[in-house]
Tab-separated table of N, CA and C in Angstrom:
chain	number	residue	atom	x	y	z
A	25	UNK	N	103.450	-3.103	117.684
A	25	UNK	CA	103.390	-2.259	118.859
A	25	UNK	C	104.495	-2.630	119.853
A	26	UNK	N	105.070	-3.485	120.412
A	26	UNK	CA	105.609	-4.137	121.138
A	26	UNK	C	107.326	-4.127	120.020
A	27	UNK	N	107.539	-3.478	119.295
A	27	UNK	CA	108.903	-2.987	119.016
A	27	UNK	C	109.108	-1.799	119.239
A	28	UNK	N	107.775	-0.870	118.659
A	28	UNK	CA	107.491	0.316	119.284
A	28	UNK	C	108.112	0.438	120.679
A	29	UNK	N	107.301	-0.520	121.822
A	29	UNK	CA	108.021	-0.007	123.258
A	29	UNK	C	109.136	-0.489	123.242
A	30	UNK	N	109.835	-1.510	122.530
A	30	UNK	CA	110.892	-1.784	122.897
A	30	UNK	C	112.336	-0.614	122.528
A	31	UNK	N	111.570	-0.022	121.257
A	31	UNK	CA	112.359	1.275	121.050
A	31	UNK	C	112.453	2.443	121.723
A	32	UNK	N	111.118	2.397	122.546
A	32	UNK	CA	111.109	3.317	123.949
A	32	UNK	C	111.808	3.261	124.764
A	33	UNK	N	111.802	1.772	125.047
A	33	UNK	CA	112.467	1.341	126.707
A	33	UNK	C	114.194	1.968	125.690
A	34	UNK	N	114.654	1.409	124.571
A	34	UNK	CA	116.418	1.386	124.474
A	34	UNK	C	116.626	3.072	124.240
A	35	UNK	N	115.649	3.960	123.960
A	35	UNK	CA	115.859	5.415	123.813
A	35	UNK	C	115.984	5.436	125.417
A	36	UNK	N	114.814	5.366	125.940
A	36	UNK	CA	115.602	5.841	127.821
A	36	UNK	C	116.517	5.174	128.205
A	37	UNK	N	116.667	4.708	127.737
A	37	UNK	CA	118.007	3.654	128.424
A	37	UNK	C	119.390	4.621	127.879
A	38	UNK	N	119.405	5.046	126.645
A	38	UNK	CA	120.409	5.619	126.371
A	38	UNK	C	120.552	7.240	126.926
A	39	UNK	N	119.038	7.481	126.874
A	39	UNK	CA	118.880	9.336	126.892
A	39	UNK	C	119.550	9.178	128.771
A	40	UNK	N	119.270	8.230	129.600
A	40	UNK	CA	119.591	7.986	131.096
A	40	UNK	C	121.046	7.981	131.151
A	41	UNK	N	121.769	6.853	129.590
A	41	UNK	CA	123.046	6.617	130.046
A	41	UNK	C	124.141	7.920	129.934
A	42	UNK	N	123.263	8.464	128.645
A	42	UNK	CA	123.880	9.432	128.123
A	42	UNK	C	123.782	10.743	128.863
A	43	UNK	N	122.990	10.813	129.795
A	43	UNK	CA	122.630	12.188	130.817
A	43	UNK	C	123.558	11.810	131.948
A	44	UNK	N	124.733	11.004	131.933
A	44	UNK	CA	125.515	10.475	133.295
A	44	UNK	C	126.601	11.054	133.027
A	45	UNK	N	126.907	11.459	131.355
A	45	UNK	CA	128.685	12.136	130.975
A	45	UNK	C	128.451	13.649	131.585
A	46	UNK	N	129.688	13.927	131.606
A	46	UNK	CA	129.681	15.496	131.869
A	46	UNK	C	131.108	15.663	131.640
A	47	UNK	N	131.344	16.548	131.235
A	47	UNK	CA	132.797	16.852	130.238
A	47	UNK	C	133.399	18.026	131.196
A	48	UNK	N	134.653	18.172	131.438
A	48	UNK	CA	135.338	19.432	132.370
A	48	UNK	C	136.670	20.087	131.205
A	49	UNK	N	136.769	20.780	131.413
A	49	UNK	CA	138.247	21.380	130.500
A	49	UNK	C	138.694	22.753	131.627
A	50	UNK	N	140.243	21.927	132.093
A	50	UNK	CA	140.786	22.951	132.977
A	50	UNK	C	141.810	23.349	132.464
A	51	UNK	N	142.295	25.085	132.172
A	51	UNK	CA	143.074	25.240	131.389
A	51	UNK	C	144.066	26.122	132.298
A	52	UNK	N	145.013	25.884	132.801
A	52	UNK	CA	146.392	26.559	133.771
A	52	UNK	C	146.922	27.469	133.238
A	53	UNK	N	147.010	28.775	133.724
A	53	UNK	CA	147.810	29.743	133.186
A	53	UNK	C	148.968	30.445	133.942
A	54	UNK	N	149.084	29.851	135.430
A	54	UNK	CA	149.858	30.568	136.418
A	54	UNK	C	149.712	29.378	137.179
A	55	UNK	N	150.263	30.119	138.347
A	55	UNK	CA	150.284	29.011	139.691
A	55	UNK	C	149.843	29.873	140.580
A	56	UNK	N	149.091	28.989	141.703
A	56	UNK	CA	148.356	29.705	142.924
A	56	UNK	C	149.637	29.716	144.037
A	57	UNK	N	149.718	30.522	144.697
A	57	UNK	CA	150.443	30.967	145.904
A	57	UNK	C	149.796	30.287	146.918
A	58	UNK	N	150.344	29.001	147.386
A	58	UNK	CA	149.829	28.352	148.571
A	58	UNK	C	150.383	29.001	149.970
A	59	UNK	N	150.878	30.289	149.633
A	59	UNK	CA	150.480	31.087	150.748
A	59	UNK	C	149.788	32.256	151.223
A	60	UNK	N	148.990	32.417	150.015
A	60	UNK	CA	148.064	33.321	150.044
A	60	UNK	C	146.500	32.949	149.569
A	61	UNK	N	146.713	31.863	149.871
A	61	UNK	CA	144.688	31.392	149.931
A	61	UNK	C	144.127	31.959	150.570
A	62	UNK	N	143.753	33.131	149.348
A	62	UNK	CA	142.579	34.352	150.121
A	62	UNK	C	141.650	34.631	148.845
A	63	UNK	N	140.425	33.883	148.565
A	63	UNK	CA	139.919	34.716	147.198
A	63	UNK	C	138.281	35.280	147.642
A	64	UNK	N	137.938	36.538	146.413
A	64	UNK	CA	136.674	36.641	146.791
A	64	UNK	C	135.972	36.275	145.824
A	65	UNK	N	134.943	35.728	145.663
A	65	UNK	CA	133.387	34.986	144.849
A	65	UNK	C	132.321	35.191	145.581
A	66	UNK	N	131.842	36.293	144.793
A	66	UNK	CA	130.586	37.165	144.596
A	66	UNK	C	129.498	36.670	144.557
A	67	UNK	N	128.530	37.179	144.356
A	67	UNK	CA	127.209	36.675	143.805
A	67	UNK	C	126.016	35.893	145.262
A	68	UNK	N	124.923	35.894	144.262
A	68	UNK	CA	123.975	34.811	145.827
A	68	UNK	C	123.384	33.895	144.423
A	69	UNK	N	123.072	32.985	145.981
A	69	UNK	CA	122.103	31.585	145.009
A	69	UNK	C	123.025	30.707	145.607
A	70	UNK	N	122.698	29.141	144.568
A	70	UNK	CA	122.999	28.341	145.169
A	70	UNK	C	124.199	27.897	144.159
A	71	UNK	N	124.558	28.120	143.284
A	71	UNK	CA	126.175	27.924	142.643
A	71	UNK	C	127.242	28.528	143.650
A	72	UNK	N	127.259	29.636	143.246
A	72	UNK	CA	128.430	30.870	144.384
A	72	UNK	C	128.409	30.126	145.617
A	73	UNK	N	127.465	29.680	146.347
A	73	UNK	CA	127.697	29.257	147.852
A	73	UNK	C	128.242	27.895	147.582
A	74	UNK	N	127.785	27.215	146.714
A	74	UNK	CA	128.489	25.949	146.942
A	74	UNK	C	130.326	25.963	146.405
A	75	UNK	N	130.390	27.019	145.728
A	75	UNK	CA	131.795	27.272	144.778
A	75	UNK	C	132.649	27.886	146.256
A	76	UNK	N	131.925	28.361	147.215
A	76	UNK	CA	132.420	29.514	148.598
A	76	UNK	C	132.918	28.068	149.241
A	77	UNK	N	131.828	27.203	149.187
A	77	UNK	CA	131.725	25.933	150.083
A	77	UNK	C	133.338	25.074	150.191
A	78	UNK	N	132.719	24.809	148.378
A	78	UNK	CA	134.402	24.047	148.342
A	78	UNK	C	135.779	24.780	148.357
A	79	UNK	N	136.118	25.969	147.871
A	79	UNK	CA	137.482	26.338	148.141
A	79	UNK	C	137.851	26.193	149.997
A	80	UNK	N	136.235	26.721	150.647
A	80	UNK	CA	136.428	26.809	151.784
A	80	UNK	C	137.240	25.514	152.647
A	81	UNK	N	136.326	24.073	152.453
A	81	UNK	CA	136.826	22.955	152.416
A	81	UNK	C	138.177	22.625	151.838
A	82	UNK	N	138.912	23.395	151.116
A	82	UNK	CA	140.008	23.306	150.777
A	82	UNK	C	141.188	24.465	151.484
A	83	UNK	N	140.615	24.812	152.383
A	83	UNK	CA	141.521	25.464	153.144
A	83	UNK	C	142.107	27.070	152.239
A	84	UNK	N	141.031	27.512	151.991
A	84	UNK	CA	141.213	29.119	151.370
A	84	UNK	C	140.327	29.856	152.337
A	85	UNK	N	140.697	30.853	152.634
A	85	UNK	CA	139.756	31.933	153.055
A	85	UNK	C	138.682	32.705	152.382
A	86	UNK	N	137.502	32.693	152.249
A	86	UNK	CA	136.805	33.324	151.764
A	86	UNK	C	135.919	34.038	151.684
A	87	UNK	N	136.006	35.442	150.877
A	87	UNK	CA	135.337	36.806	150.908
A	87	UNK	C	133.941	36.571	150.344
A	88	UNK	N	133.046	37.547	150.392
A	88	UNK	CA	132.030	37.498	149.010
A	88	UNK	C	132.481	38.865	148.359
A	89	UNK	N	132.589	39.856	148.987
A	89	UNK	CA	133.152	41.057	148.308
A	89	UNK	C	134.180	41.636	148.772
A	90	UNK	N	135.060	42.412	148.000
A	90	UNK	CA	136.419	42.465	148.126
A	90	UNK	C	136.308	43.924	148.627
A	91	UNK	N	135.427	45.040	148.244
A	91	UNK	CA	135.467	45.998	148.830
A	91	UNK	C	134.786	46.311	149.923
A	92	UNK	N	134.247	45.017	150.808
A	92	UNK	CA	133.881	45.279	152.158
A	92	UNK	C	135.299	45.170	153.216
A	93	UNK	N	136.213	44.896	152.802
A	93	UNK	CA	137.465	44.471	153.411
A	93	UNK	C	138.347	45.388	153.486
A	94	UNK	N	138.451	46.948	152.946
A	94	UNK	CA	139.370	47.675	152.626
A	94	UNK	C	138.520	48.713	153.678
A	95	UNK	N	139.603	49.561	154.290
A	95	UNK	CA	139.413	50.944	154.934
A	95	UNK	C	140.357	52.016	154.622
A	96	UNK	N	139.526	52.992	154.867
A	96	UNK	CA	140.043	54.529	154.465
A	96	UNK	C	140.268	55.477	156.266
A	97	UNK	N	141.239	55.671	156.366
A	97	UNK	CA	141.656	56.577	157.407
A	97	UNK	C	142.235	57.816	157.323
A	98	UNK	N	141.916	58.777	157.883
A	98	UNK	CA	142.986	60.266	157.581
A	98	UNK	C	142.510	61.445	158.522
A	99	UNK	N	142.499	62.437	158.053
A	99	UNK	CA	142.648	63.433	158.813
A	99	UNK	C	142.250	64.456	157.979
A	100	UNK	N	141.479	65.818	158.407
A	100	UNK	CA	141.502	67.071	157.670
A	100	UNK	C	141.943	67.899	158.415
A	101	UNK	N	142.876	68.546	158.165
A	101	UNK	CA	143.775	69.685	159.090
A	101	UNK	C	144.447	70.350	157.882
A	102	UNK	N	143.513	71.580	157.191
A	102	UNK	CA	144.121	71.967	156.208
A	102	UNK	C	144.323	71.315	155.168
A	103	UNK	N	144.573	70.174	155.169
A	103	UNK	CA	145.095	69.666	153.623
A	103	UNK	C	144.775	67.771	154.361
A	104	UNK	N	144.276	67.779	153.473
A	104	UNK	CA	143.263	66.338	152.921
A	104	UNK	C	144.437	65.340	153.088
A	105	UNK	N	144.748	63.954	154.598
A	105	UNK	CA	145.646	63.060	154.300
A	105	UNK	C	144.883	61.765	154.445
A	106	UNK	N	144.675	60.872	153.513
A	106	UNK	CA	144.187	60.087	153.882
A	106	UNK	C	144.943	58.752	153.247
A	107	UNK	N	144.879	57.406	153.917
A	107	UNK	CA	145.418	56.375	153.893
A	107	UNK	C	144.431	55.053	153.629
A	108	UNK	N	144.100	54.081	152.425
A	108	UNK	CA	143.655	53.333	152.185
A	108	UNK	C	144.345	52.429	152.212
A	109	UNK	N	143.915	50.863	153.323
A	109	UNK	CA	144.573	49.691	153.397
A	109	UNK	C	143.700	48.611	153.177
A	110	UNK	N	144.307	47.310	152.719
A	110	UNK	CA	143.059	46.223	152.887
A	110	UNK	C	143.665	45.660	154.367
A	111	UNK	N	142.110	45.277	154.795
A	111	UNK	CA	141.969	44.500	156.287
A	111	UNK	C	142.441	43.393	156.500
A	112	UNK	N	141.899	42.334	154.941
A	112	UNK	CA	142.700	41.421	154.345
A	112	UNK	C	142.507	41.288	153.319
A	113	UNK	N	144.470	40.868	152.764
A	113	UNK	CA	144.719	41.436	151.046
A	113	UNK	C	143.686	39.633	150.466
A	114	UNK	N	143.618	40.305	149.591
A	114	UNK	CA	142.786	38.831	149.085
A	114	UNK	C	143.452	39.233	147.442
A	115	UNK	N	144.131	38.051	147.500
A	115	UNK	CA	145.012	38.060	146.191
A	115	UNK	C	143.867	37.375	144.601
A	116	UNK	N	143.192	36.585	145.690
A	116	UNK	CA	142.354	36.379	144.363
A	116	UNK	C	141.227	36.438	143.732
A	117	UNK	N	140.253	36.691	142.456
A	117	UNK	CA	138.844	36.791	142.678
A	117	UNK	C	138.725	36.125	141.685
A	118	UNK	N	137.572	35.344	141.599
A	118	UNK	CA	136.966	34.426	141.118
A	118	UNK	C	135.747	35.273	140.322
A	119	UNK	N	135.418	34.878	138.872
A	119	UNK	CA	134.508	35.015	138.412
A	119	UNK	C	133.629	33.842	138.241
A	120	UNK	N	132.533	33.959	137.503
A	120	UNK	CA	132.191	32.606	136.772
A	120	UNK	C	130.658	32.951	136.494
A	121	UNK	N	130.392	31.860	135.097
A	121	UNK	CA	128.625	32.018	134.549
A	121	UNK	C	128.451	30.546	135.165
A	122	UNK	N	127.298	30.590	134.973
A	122	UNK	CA	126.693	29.455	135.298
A	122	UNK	C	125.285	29.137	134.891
A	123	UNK	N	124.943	28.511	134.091
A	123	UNK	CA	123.243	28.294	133.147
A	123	UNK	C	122.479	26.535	133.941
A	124	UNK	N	121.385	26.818	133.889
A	124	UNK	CA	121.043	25.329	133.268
A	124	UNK	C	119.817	25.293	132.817
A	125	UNK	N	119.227	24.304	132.058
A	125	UNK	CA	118.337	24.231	131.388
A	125	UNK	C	117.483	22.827	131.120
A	126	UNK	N	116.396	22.705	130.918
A	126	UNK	CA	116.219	20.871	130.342
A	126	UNK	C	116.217	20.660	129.219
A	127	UNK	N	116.552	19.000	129.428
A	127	UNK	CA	117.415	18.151	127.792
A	127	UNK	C	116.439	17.400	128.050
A	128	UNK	N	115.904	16.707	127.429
A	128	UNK	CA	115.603	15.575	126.328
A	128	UNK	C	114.282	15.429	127.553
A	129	UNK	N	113.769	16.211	128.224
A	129	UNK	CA	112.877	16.033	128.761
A	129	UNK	C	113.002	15.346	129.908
A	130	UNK	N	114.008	14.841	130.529
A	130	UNK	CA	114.069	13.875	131.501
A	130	UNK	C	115.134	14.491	131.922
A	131	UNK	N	116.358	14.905	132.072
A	131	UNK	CA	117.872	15.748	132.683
A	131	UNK	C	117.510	17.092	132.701
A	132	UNK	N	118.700	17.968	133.862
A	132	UNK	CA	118.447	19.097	133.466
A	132	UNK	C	120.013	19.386	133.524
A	133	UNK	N	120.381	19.902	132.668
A	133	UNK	CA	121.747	19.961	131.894
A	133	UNK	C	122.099	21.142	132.705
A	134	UNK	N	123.657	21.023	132.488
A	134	UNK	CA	123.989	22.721	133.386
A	134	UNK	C	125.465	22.573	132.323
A	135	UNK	N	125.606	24.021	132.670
A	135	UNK	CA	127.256	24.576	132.146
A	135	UNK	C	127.587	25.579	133.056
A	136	UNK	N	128.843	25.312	132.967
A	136	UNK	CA	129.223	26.744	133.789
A	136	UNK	C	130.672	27.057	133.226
A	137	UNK	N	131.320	27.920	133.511
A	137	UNK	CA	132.617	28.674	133.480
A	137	UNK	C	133.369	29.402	134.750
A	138	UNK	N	134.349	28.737	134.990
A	138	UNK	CA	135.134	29.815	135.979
A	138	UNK	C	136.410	30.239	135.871
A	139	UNK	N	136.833	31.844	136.207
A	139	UNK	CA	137.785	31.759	136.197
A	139	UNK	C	138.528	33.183	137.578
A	140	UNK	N	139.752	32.218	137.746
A	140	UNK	CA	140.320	32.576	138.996
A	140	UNK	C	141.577	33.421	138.549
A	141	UNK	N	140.765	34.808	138.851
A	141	UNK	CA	142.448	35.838	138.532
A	141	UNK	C	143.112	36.381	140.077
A	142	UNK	N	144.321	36.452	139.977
A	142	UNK	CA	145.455	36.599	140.820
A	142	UNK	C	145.622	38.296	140.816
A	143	UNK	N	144.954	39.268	141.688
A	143	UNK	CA	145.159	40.178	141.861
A	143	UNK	C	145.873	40.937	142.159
A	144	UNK	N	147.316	40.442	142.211
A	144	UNK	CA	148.430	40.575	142.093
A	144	UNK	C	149.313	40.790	140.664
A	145	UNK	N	148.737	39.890	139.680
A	145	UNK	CA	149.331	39.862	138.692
A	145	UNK	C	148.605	39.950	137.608
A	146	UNK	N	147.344	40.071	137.942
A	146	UNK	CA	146.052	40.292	136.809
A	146	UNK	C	146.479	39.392	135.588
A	147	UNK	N	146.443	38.089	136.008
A	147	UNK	CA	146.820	36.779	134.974
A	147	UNK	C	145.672	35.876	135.864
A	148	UNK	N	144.807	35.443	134.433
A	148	UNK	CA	143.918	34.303	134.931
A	148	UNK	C	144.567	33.182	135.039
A	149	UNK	N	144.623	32.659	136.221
A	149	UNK	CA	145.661	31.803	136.594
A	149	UNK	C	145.064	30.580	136.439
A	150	UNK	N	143.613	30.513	136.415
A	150	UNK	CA	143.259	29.078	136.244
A	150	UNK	C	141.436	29.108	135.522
A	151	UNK	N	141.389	28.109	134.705
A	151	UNK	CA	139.856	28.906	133.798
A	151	UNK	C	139.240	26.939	133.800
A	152	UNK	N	138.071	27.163	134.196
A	152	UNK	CA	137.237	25.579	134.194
A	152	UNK	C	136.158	25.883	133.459
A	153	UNK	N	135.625	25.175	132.470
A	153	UNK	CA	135.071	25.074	131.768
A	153	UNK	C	134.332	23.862	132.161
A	154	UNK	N	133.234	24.029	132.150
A	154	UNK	CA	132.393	21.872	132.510
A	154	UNK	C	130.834	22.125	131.743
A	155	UNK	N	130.391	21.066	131.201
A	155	UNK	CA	129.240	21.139	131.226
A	155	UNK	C	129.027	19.247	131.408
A	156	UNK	N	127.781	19.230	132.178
A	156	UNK	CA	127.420	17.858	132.146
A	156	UNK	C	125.307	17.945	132.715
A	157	UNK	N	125.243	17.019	133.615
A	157	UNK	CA	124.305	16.862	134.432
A	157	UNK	C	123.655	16.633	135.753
A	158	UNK	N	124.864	16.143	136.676
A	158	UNK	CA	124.706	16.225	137.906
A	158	UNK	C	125.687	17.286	138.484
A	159	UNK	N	125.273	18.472	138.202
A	159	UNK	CA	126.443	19.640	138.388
A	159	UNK	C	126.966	19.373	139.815
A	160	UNK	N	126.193	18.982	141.398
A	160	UNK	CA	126.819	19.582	142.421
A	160	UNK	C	128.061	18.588	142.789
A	161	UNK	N	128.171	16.879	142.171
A	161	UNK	CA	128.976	16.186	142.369
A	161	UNK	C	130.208	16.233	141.356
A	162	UNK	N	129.850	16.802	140.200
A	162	UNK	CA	130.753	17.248	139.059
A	162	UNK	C	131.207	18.136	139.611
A	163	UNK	N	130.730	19.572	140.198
A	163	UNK	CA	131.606	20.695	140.247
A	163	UNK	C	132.475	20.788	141.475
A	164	UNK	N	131.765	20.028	142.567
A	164	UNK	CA	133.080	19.447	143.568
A	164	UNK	C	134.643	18.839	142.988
A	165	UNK	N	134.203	17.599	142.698
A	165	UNK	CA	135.180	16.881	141.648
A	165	UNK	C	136.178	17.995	140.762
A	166	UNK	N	135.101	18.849	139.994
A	166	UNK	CA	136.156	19.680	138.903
A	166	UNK	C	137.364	20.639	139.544
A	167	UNK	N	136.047	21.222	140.537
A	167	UNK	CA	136.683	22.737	141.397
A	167	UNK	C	138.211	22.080	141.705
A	168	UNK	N	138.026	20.814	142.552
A	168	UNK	CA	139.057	21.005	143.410
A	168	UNK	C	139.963	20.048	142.638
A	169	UNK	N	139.846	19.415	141.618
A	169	UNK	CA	140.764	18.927	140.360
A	169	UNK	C	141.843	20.598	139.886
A	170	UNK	N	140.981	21.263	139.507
A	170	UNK	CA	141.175	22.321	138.738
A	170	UNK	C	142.357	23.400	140.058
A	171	UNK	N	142.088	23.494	141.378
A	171	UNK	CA	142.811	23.856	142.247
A	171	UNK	C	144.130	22.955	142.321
A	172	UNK	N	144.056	21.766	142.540
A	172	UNK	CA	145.326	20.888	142.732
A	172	UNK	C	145.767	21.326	141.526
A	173	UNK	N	145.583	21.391	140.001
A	173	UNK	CA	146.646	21.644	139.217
A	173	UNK	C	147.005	22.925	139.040
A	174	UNK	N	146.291	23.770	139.823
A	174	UNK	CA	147.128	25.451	139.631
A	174	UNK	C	148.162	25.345	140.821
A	175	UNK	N	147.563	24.495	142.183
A	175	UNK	CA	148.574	24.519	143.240
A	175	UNK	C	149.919	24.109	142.653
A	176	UNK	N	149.878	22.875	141.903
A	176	UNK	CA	151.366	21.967	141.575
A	176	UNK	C	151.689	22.558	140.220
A	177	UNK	N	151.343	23.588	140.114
A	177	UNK	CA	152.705	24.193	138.609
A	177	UNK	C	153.694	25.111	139.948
C-alpha cells in the first residue's frame, strides 16, 4: 500500500510539474507600422478584454468594432451624393479562437490562436499560436513577445 501512495504522491508531482509548460509559436509575416497603432478586437468575455488590455498597455489604440468608427454624409438634391470616411482609420484587426478545457483532473488547459491582419494590405502580418495552462500570464508574455517581433522586422 505505501508504494501505491508513493506512486500517487510522484504522478502529482509530475501531472503539477507538467501543467507549468505552455508552448507559444509566433509566426511573422509583415511588419507593423509603428505609426499606425490602431487595431480593432471584437468580441466580449474575458479573453478579448484582456487581449484589448495588453495591446492597450502597449501603446495601440483600441477599437472593439471597426464599423462603429466610419460615417456616411451627403445630400439628396436630385441625384444621390454621398461621402463615406473613417473617424479613425484603424489599419488593423485582430482575430482569434480561444478554448479551454480540463486535463488530468487537476489543470485547466487553454489554447488559443491569433491573428493580426493589416487592413491596408490584407497580409496577416503576425499569427500566435500558444497552448499551455496559466493562460493570463502566458498570453501577456506571448501577446507582447509576438508584437515586439512584428514591430522589429
Amino acid at each position: 500500500m505505501k508504494i501505491l501512495n508513493t506512486y500517487f504522491i510522484y504522478f502529482v508531482l509530475v501531472i503539477s510539474i507538467v501543467g507549468c509548460i505552455s508552448s507559444a509559436s509566433i509566426m511573422v509575416n509583415g511588419s507593423i507600422d509603428k505609426n499606425e497603432k490602431v487595431v480593432s478586437i471584437g468580441g466580449s468575455g474575458e479573453f478579448p478584454s484582456i487581449v484589448r488590455r495588453i495591446f492597450s498597455e502597449n501603446g495601440w489604440k483600441v477599437f472593439i468594432n471597426q464599423k462603429e468608427y466610419s460615417k456616411t454624409e451627403g445630400s439628396n438634391k436630385g441625384t444621390v451624393n454621398l461621402t463615406t470616411s473613417e473617424m479613425t482609420p484603424i489599419r488593423y484587426t485582430l482575430i482569434y479562437k480561444y478554448r479551454s478545457y480540463k486535463e488530468a483532473l487537476i489543470n485547466t488547459r487553454f489554447q488559443y490562436g491569433i491573428t493580426l491582419i493589416d487592413n491596408k494590405t490584407q497580409i496577416d502580418v503576425l499569427n500566435l499560436y500558444a497552448s499551455g495552462f496559466d493562460h493570463i500570464t502566458n498570453l501577456e508574455n506571448d501577446i507582447e513577445s509576438a508584437l515586439e517581433s512584428g514591430l522589429s522586422n
